[in-house]
GROMACS .gro file of C-alpha atoms in nm:
model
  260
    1UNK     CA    1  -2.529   2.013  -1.508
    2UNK     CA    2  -2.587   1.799  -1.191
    3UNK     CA    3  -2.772   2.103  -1.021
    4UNK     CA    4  -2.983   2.138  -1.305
    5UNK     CA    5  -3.095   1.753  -1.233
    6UNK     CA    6  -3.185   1.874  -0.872
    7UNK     CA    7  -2.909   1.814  -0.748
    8UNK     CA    8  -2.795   2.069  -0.433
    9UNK     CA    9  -2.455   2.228  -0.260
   10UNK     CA   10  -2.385   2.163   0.083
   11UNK     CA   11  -2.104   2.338   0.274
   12UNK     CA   12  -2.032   2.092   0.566
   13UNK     CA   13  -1.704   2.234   0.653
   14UNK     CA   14  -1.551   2.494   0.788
   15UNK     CA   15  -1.211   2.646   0.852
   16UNK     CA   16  -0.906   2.882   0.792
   17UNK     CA   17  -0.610   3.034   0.822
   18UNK     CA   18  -0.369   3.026   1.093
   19UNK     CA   19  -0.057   3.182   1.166
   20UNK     CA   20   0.221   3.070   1.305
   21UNK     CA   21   0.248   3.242   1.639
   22UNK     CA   22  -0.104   3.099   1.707
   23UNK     CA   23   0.034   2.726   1.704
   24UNK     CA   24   0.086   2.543   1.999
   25UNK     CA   25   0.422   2.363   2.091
   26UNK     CA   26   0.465   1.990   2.030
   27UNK     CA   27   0.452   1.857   2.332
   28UNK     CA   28   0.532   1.540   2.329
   29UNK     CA   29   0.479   1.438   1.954
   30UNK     CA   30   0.668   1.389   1.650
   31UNK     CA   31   0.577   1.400   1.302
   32UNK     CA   32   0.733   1.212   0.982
   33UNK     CA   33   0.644   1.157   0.631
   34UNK     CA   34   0.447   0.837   0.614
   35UNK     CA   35   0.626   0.481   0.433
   36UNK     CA   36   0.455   0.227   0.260
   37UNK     CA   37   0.481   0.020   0.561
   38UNK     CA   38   0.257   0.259   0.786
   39UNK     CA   39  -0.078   0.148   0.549
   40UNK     CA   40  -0.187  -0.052   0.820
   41UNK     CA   41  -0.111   0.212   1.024
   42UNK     CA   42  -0.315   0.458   0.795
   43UNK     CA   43  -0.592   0.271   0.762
   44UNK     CA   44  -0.626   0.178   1.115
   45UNK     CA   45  -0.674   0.566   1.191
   46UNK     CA   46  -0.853   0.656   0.920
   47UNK     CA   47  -1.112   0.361   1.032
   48UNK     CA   48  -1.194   0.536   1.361
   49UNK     CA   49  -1.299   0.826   1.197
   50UNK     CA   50  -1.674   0.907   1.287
   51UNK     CA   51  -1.766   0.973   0.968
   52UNK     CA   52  -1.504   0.878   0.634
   53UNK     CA   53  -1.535   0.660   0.305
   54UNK     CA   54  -1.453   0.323   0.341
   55UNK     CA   55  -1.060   0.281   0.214
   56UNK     CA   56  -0.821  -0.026   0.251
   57UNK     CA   57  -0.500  -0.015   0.184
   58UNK     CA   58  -0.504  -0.031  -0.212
   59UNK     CA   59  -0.681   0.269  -0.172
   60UNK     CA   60  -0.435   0.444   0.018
   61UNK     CA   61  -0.155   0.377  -0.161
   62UNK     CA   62  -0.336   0.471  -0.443
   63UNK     CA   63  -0.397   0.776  -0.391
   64UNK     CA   64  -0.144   0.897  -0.205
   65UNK     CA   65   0.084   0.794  -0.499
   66UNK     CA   66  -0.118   1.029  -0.749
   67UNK     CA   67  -0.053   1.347  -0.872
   68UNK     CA   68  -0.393   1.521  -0.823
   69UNK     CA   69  -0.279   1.717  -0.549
   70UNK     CA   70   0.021   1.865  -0.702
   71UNK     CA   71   0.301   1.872  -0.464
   72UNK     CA   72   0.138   1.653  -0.154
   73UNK     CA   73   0.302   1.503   0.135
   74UNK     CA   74   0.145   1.277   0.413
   75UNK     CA   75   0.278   1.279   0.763
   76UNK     CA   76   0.221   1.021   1.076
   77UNK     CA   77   0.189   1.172   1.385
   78UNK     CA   78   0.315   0.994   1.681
   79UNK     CA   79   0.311   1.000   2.061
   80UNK     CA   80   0.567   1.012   2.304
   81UNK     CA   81   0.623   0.626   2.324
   82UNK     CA   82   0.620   0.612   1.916
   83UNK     CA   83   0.277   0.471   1.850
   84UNK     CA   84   0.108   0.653   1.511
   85UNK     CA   85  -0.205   0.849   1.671
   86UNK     CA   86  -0.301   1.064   1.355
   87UNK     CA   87  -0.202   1.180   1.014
   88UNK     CA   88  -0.250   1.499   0.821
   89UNK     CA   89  -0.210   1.499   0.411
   90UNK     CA   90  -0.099   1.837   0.301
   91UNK     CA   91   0.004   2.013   0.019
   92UNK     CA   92   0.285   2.283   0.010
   93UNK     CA   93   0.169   2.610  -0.187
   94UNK     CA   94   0.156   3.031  -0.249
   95UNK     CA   95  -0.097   3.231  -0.141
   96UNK     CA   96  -0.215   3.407  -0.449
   97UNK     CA   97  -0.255   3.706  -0.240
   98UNK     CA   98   0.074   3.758  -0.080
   99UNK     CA   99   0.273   3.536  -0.231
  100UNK     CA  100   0.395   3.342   0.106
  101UNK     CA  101   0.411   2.959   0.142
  102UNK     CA  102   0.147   2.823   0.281
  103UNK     CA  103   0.045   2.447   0.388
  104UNK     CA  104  -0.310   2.376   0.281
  105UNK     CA  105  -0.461   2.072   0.426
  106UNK     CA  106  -0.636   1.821   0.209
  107UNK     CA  107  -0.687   1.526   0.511
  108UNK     CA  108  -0.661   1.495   0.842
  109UNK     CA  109  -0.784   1.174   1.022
  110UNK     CA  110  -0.712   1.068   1.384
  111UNK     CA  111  -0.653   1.269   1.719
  112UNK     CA  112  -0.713   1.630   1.666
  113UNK     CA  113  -0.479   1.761   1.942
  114UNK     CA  114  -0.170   1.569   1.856
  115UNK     CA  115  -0.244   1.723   1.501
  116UNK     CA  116  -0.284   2.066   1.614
  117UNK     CA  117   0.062   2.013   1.841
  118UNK     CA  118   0.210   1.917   1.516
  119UNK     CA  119   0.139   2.228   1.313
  120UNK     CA  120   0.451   2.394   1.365
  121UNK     CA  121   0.717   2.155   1.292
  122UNK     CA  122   0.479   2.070   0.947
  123UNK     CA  123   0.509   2.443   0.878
  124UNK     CA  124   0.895   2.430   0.909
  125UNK     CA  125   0.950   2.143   0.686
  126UNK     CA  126   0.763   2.377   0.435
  127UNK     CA  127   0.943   2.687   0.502
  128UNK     CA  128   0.569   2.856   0.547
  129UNK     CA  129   0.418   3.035   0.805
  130UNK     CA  130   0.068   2.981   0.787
  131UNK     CA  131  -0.191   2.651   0.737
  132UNK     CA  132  -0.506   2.657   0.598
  133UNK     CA  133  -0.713   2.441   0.821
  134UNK     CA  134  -1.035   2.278   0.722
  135UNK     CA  135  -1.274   2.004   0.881
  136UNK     CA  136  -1.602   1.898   0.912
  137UNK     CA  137  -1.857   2.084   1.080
  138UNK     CA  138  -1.977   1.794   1.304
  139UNK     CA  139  -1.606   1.785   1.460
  140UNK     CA  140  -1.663   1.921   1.793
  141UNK     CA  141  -1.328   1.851   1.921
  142UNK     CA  142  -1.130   2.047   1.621
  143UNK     CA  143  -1.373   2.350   1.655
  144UNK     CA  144  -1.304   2.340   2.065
  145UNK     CA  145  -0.931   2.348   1.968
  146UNK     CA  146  -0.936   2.615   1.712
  147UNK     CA  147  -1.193   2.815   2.005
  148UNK     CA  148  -0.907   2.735   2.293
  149UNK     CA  149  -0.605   2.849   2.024
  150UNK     CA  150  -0.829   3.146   1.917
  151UNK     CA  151  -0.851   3.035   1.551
  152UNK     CA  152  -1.088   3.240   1.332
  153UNK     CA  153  -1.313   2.985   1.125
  154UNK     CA  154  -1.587   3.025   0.917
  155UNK     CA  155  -1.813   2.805   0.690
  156UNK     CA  156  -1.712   2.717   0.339
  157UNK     CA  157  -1.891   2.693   0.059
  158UNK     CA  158  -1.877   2.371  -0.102
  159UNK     CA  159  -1.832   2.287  -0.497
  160UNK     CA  160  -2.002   1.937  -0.413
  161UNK     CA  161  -2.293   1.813  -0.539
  162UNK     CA  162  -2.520   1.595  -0.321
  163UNK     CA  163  -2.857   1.444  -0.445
  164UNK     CA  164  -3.053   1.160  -0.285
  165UNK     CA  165  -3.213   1.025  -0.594
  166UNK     CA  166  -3.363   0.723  -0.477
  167UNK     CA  167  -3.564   0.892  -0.101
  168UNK     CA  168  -3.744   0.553  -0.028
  169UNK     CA  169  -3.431   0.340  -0.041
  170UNK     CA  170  -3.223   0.606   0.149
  171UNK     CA  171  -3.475   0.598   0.428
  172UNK     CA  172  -3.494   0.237   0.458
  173UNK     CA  173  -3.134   0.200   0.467
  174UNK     CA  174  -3.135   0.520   0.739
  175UNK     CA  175  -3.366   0.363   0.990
  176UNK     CA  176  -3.115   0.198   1.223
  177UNK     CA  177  -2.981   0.568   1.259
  178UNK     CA  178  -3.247   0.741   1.287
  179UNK     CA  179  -3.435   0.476   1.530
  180UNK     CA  180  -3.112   0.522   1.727
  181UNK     CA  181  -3.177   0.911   1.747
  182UNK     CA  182  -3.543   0.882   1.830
  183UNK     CA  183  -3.614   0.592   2.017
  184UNK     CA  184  -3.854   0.321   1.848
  185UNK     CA  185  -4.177   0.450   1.974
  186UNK     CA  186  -4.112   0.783   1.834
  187UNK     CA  187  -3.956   0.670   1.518
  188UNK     CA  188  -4.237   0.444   1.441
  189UNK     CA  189  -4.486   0.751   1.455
  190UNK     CA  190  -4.287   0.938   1.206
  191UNK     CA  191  -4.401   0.861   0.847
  192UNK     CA  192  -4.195   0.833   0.514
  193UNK     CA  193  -4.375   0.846   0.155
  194UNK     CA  194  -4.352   0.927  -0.159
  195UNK     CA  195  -4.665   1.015  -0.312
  196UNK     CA  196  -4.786   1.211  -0.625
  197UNK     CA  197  -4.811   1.533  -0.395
  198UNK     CA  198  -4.498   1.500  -0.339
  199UNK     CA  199  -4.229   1.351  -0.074
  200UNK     CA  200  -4.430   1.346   0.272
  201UNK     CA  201  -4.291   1.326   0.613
  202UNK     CA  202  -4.593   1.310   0.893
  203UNK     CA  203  -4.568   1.278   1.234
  204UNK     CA  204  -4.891   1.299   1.514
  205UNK     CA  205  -5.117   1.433   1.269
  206UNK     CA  206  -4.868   1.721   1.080
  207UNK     CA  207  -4.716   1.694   0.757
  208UNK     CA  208  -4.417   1.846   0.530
  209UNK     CA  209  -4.446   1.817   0.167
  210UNK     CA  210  -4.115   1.821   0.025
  211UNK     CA  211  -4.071   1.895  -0.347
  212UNK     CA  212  -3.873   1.659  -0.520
  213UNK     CA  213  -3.516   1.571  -0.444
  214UNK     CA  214  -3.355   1.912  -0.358
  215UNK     CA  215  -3.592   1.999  -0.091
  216UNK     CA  216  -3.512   1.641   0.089
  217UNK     CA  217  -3.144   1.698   0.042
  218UNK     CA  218  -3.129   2.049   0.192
  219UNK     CA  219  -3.329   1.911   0.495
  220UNK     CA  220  -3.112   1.595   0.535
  221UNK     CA  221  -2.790   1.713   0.479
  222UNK     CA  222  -2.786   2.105   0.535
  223UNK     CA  223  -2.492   2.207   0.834
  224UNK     CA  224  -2.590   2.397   1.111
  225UNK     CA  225  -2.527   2.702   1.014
  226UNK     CA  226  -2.727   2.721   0.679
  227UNK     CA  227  -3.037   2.537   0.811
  228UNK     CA  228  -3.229   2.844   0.805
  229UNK     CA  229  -3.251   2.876   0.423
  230UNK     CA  230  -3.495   2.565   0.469
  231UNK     CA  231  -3.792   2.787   0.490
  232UNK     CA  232  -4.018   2.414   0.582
  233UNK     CA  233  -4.321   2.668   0.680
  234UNK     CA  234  -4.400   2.424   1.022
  235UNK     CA  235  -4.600   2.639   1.260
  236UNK     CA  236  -4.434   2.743   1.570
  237UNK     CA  237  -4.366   2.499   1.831
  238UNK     CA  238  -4.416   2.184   1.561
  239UNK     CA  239  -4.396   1.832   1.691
  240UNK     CA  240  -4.237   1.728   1.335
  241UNK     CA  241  -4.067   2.067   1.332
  242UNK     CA  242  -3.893   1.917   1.674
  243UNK     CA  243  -3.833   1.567   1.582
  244UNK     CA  244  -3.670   1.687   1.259
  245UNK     CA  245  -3.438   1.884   1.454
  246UNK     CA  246  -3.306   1.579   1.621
  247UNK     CA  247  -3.217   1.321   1.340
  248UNK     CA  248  -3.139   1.591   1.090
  249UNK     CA  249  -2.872   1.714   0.987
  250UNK     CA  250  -2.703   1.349   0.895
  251UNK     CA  251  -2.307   1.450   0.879
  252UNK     CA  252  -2.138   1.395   0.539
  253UNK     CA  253  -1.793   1.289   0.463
  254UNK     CA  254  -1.549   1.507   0.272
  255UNK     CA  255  -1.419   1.424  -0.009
  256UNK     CA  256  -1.089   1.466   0.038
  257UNK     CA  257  -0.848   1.168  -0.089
  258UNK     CA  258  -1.144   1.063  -0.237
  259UNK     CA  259  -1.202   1.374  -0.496
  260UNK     CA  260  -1.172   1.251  -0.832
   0.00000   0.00000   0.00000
C-alpha cells in the first residue's frame, strides 16, 4: 500500500551473526538487567545517540514493559567504577535453521566497545552461542569494531517505508544541516523547487529533475552502499553531482523500540 503511494525502502543498516569464539573478553565491564530506577539512566544514553527518536522516560518504560518483542530483556552496561555507559535490548530466540539459541538484538544505544566487551556474558545468561548484531550504517565506530573482531556484516534490506511527502517543508526545516555541510556561500548557490516539471535541484547553471517523491527519497536517504541504483544521469565530473555527494545521504534512525 504505502509503496504504491510512492513511498520507497531504504536499508540503512547492516549486520550479522557472530559466534561466540569471536567475542572479546569483558574487560573491565559488567552487565545487568536494567530497573525502573535506571530510566534516567536510559534516557541519558539513549540522548547522546547521534542519530535516535526523541524518548523520555514514559516512553521507555513503556515500551520496554510491552510484549511486542516476545521474550525481551534490557541490560545496563557499566564500567569499572559502576557508572551505566551503554545498554543493549535483546531478545532470546531459535534459529530456524539450526535450531540453537540465539540473542538477536533489537537496541543498542551508548558506547559501542563496552557493548561489544559485553557480548559474552549476555550470551551466557541466554544459554546461546551466537548474537545477531545489527546497527546503523553511519556507525563508524561499530563497523571498526566488527572489522578489528573480524565480524562478517552485510547490508540489510529494510521492511520500512520512508516518503518525504511534503519536499519544500523538509528542505526548509533541513537547511541548518545542510548549510552546516556546505558552507553558506555554497549552500546559497544550490537551488530547491518544486515546479510543474517536476522537483528541481540547480546548482551553477546544472539541474536534476527529480520525479515526484520517490526519486527525492532515494537521493536523500539511500545508504552508501545502494547509492548507485540512483541512476541521476549528471554528466561526469558534475558540480551538483559533487555537492550532492556531500550533504546526501542524511542518516535515518531505526526503528527499533519505536516499531509499532
Amino acid at each position: 500500500l504505502y509503496r504504491r503511494l510512492g513511498y520507497v525502502l531504504i536499508g540503512g543498516s547492516e549486520g550479522g551473526a557472530v559466534p561466540k569464539k569471536k567475542l572479546p573478553d569483558a574487560g573491565d565491564y559488567s552487565i545487568r538487567p536494567w530497573k525502573p530506577d535506571d530510566l534516567p539512566d536510559l534516557v541519558r544514553i539513549h540522548s547522546a545517540e547521534r542519530v535516535r527518536f526523541v524518548r523520555g522516560p514514559e516512553d521507555f518504560l513503556a515500551f520496554l514493559s510491552c510484549k511486542r518483542w516476545g521474550p525481551t530483556n534490557a541490560f545496563l552496561i557499566c564500567n569499572g567504577k559502576g557508572r551505566p555507559v551503554a545498554y543493549v535490548v535483546s531478545s532470546c530466540s531459535k534459529d530456524k535453521g539450526t535450531g540453537e539459541a540465539r540473542v538477536e538484538f533489537i537496541e543498542m544505544a551508548g558506547s559501542r566497545w563496552a557493548i561489544a566487551c559485553s557480548l559474552r556474558a549476555l550470551l551466557k545468561r541466554c544459554g546461546a552461542e551466537k548474537v545477531v548484531l545489527s546497527w546503523l550504517t553511519t556507525d563508524e565506530e561499530m563497523r571498526a569494531i566488527a572489522r578489528s573482531f573480524g565480524w562478517r556484516a552485510k547490508l540489510h534490506e529494510s521492511h520500512r517505508t520512508v516518503g518525504i511527502v511534503a519536499p519544500e517543508l523538509f528542505w526548509l526545516r533541513c537547511e541548518a544541516l545542510l548549510r552546516e555541510r556546505l558552507g553558506s556561500e555554497v549552500f546559497e548557490s544550490l537551488h530547491f523547487e518544486v515546479t510543474e516539471e517536476g522537483i528541481v535541484l540547480s546548482f551553477q547553471g546544472e539541474k536534476l529533475v527529480l520525479d515526484g517523491m520517490s526519486e527525492l527519497t532515494n537521493l536523500v536517504f539511500l545508504p552508501e552502499g545502494a547509492r548507485d541504483e540512483l541512476n541521476l544521469a549528471l554528466r561526469a565530473g558534475s558540480a551538483l553531482a559533487r555537492v550532492l555527494g556531500r550533504i546526501f545521504p542524511l542518516p535515518l534512525p531505526d526503528y527499533e523500540l519505536n516499531f509499532i
